[in-house]
XYZ file of C-alpha atoms in Angstrom:
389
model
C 0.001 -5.744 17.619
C -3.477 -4.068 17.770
C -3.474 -0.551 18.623
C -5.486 -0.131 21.464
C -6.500 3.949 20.800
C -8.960 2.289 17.790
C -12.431 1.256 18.202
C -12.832 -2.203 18.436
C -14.942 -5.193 17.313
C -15.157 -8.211 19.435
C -15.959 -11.597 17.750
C -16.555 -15.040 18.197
C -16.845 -17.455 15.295
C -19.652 -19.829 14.323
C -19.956 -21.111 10.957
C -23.098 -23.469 10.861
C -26.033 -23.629 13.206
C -24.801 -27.181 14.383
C -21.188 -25.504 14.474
C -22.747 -22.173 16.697
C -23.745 -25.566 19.070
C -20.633 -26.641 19.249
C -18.573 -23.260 20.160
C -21.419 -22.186 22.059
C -20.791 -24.010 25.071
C -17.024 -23.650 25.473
C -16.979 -19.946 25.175
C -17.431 -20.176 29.207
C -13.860 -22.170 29.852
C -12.108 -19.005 28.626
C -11.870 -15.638 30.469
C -11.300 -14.277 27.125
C -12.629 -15.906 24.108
C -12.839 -13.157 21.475
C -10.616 -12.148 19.199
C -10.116 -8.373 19.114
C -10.165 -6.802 15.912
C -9.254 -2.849 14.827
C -12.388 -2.023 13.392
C -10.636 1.131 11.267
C -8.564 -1.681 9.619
C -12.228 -3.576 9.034
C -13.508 -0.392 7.673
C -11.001 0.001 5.049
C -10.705 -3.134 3.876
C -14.394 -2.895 3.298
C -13.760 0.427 1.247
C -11.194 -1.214 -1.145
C -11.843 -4.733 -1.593
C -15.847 -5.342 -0.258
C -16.410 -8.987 -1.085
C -13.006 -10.138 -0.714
C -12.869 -12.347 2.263
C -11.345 -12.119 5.397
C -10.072 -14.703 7.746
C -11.257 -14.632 11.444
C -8.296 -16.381 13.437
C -9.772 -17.459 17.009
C -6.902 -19.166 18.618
C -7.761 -19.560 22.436
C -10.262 -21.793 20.173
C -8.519 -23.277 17.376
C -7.232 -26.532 18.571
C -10.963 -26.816 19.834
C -12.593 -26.679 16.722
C -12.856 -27.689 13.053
C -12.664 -25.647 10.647
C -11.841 -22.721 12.544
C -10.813 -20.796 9.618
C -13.762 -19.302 7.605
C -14.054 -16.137 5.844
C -16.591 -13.282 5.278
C -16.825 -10.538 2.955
C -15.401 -7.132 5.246
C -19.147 -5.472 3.961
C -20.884 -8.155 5.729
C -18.847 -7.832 8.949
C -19.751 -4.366 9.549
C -22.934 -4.662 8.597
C -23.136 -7.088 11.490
C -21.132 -5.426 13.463
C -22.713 -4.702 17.394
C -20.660 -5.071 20.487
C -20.372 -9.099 20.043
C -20.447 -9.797 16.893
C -21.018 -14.126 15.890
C -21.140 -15.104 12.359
C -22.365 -17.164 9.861
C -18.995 -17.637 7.862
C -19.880 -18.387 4.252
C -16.990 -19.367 1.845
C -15.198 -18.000 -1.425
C -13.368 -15.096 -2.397
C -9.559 -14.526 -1.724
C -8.713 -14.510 2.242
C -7.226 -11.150 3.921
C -5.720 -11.919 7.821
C -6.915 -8.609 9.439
C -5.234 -10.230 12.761
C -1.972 -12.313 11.708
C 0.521 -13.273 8.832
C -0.866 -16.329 6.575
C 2.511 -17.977 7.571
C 4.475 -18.012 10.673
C 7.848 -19.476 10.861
C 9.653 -20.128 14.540
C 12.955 -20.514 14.983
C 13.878 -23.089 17.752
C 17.276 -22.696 19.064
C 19.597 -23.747 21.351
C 23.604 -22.491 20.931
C 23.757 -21.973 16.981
C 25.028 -18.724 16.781
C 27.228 -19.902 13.878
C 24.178 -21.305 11.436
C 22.007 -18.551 12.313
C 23.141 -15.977 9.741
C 21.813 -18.842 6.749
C 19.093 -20.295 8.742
C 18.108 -15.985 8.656
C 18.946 -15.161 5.172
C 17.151 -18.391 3.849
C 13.561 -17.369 5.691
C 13.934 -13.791 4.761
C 14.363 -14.791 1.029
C 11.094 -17.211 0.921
C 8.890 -16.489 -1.891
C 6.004 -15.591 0.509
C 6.113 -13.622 3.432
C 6.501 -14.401 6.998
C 6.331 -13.826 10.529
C 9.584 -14.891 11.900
C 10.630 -15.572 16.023
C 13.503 -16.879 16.964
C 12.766 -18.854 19.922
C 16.085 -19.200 21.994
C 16.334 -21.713 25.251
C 18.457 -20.028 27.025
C 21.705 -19.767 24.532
C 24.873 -19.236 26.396
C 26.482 -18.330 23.134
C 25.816 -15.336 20.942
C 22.611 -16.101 19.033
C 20.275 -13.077 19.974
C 23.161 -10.633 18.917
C 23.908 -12.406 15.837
C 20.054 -12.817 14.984
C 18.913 -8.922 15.775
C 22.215 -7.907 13.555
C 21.319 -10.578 10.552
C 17.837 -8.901 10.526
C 18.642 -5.530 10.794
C 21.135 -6.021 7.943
C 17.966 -7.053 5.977
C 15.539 -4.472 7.131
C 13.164 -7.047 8.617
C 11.232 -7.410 11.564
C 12.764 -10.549 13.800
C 10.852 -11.064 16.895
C 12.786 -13.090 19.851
C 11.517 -14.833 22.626
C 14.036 -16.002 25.023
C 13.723 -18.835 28.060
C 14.897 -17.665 31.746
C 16.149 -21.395 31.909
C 17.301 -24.160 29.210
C 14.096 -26.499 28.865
C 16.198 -29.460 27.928
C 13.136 -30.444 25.536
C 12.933 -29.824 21.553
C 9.382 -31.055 21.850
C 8.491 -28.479 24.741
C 9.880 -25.671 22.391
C 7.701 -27.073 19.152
C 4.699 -27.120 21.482
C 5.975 -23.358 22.770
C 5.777 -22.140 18.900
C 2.445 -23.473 18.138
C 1.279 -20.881 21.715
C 3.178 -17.868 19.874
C 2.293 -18.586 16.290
C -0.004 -16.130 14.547
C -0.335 -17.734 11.183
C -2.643 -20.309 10.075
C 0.493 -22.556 8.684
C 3.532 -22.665 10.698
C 7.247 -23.731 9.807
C 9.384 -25.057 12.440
C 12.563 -24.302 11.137
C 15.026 -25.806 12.816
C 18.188 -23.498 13.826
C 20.542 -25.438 11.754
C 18.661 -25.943 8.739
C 18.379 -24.028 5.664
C 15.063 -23.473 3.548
C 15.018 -23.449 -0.295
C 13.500 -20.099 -1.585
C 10.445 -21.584 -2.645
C 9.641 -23.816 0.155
C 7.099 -21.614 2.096
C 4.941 -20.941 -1.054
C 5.209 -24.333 -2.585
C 3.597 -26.314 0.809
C 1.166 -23.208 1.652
C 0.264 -23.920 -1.370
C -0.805 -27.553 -0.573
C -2.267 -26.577 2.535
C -4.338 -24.495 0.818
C -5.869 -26.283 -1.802
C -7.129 -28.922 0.675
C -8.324 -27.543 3.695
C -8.392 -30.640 5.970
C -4.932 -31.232 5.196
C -2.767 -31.703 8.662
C 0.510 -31.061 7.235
C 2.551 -30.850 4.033
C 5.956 -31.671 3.624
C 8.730 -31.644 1.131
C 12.168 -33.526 0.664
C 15.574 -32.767 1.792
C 18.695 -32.458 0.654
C 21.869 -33.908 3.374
C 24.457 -31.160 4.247
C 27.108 -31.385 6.836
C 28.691 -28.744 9.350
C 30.003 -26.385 6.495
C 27.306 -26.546 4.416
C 28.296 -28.815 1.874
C 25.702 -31.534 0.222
C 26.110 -34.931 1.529
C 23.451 -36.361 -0.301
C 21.004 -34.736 -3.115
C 17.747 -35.983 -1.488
C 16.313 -38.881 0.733
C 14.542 -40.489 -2.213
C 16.490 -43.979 -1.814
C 16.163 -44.050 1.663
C 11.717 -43.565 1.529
C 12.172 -46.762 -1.050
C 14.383 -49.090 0.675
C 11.484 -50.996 2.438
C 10.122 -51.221 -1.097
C 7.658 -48.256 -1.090
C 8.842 -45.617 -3.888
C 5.395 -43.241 -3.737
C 7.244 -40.374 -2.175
C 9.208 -39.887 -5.732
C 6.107 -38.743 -7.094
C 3.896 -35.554 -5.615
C 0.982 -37.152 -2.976
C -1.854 -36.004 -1.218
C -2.404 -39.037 0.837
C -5.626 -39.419 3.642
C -3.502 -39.239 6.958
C -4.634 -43.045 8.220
C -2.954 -44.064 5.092
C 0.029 -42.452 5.186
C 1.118 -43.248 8.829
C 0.706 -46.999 8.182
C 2.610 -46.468 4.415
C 5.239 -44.052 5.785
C 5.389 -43.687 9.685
C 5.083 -47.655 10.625
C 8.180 -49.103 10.818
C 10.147 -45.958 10.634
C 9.723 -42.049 10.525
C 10.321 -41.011 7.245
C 9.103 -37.375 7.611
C 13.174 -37.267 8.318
C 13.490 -33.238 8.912
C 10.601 -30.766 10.665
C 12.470 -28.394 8.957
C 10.954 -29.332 5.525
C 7.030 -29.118 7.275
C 4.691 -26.696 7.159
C 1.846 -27.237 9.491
C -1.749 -26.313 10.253
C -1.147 -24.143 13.073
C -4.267 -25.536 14.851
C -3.589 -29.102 13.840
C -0.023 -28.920 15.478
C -1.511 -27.053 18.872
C -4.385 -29.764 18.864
C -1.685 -32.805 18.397
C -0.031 -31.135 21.579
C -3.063 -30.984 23.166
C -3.664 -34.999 23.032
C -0.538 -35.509 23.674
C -0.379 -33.789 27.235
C 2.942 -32.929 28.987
C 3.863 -36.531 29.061
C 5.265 -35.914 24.784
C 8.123 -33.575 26.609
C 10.065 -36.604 27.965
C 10.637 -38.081 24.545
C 14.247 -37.196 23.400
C 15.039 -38.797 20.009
C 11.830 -39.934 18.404
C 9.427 -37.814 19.693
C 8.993 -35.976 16.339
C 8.044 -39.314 14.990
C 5.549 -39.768 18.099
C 3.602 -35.959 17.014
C 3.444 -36.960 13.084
C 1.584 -39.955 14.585
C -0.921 -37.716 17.252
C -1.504 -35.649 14.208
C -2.558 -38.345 11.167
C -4.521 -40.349 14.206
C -6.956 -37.146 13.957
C -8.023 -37.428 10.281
C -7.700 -35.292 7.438
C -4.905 -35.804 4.647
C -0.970 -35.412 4.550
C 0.521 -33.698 1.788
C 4.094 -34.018 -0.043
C 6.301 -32.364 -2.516
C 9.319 -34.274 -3.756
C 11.447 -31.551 -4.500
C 14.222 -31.149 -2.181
C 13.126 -27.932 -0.494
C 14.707 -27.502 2.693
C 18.579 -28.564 3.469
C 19.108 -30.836 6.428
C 22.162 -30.352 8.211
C 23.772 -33.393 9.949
C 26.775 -32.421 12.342
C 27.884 -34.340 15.921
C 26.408 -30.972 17.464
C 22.863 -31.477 16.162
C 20.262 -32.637 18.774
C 19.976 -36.107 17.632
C 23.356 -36.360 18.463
C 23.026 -35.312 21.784
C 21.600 -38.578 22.962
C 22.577 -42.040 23.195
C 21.519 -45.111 21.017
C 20.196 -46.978 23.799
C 17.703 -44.071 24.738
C 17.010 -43.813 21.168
C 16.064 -47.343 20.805
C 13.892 -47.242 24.035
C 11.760 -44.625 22.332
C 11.561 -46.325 18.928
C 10.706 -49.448 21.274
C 7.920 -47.480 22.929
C 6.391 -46.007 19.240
C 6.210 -49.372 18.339
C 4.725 -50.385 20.987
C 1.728 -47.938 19.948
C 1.909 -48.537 16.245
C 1.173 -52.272 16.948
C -1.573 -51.292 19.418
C -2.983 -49.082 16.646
C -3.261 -52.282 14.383
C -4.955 -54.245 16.439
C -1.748 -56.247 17.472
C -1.692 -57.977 13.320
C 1.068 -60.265 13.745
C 2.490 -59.530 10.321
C 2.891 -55.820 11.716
C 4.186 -57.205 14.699
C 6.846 -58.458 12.782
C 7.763 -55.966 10.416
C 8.480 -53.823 13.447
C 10.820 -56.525 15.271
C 12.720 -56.849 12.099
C 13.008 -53.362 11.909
C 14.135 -53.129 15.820
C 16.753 -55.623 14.701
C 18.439 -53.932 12.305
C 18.638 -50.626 14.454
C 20.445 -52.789 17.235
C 22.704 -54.257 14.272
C 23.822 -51.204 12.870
C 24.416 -49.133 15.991
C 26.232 -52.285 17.989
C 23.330 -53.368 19.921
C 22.915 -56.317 21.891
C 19.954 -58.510 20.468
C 16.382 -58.972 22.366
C 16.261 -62.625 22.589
C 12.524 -62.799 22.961
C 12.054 -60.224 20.218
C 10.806 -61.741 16.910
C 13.237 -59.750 14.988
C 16.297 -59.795 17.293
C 16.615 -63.608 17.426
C 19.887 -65.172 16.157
């Protein structure tokens, strides 16, 4: 946090004249749309490193704008520097957050005292560093004493933000961590998972290098209640509709890869093992209104969607990174295949809607339908193209 005994310099971002346009108009829909930086903290970085450039993080306006993120050499902010302060945001040089971590990771969780100590331990080991919240909805269990003690065995800084009342929504708490991110990339890291040390600094990395890029993502490795590997990676499952580009690295535009790799099925299997755009993700929400909350089963599948239909590019890393735990606890568990269908009925219902109603997609998502009802003991859809006898 900001100390507030230090001068201060307000500022509101404009990169481009046509850009200024753009922000101009919607500063008024905010009581407070400035970002309030230490200006002592300004003044030394301008001392040390002059030209290197700093990163000006608005985010009551980042999922209103493009390209939110633009830096400035620390001379040329104080040389600007007046009460209000709007810039011109020219590129290059290495970026310095003067008001966030580069990364923040958010802990979702819900009762998993017991996988907390690993889920911990694997986030404080990441090869980069992060901000890290656990984000509990209202755990009956132990999990805030068992999280403050695994990070003050480290010697880290945990922040935890707890719920007066269980939200009964995993997509309500996702949308909750894009409000309390401070990063520009944030990891959802599901309570029960467990990260590979170099997950964090191999997607950032990604994320990075192209700047329009929504999301990267890596694969996963199976594990079961105790930990123990239950499958090396999800390599045969991405190919067994034929497709095998996710055994090789990709940086795919993001119309492409929902049609490749989110139409007839979800195989972004694990948030866990994605590292968003922090403003992408709280934009996605955005779109997606309140009415994304009442999706139980698929409506991770339902955001990747929101979030390629806006543009940009989708990147992946075929190394299993991050260690997906599969137990009859977990929250997929928690709901029954007939709900589960309903939803995967309902995403295909907007997948078909987003091809223009092609009959040959039409049918590659009955078949699909089909074979979910099969294998989980499901009555057939007589009228369904894929469900007939």
């Amino acid at each position: 946090m900001l100390r507030r005994d230090r001068p201060i310099v307000q500022v509101a971002i404009a990169n481009r004249a046509e850009q200024r346009r753009r922000v101009e108009p919607r500063l008024g829909r905010f009581s407070l749309p400035w970002i309030e930086i230490d200006r002592d903290r300004l003044e030394r970085c301008a001392a040390t490193t002059p030209e290197a450039a700093i990163t000006l993080n608005v985010p009551a306006l980042g999922a209103q704008l493009d390209n939110i993120y633009r830096p400035i050499s620390a001379r040329t902010a104080l040389e600007l520097a007046g009460p209000v302060l709007t810039l011109n945001l020219p590129a290059g040089g290495p970026e310095i957050s003067l008001d966030g971590p580069r990364v923040s990771a958010v802990i979702p969780n819900y009762n998993y005292a017991q996988y907390l100590p690993e889920r911990i331990g694997s986030l404080l080991a990441q090869d980069t560093p992060l901000e890290l919240v656990l984000l509990d909805d209202a755990s009956t269990d132990t999990s805030i004493d068992v999280a403050l003690a695994t990070a003050r065995a480290a010697g880290r800084e945990l922040q935890i933000v707890t719920s007066p009342r269980n939200s009964g929504s995993v997509l309500a708490q996702w949308r909750r961590a894009t409000m309390l991110a401070r990063g520009r990339y944030l990891l959802i890291a599901e309570a029960d998972d467990v990260a590979e040390p170099a997950l964090v600094a191999t997607l950032a990395a990604k994320l990075d290098a192209h700047p329009d890029m929504a999301f990267a993502f890596s694969d996963s490795a199976e594990i079961d209640a105790e930990g123990a590997i239950a499958r090396p990676d999800y390599k045969a499952y991405y190919a067994a509709l034929g497709d095998r580009a996710l055994e090789r690295e990709q940086v795919m535009p993001a119309d492409k890869f929902l049609l490749r790799f989110l139409l007839p099925r979800n195989l972004v299997v694990n948030v866990s093992a994605v590292l968003w755009r922090t403003a992408a993700l709280r934009a996605a929400f955005e779109r997606l209104g309140a009415a994304i909350d009442d999706f139980r089963a698929a409506g991770d599948w339902r955001v990747y969607i929101e979030a390629c239909r806006a543009g940009g590019s989708v990147g992946y890393v075929p190394a299993p990174l991050n260690r997906f735990r599969r137990h009859p606890g977990s929250v997929i568990g928690r709901y029954t295949r007939e709900q589960h269908i309903a939803e995967v009925e309902a995403i295909h219902a907007l997948l078909l809607s987003l091809c223009g109603g092609e009959p040959s997609v039409d049918e590659r998502l009955a078949h699909h339908r089909a074979a979910l009802r099969h294998l989980w003991s499901l009555p057939p859809i007589m009228d369904d193209p894929g469900g007939t006898p």
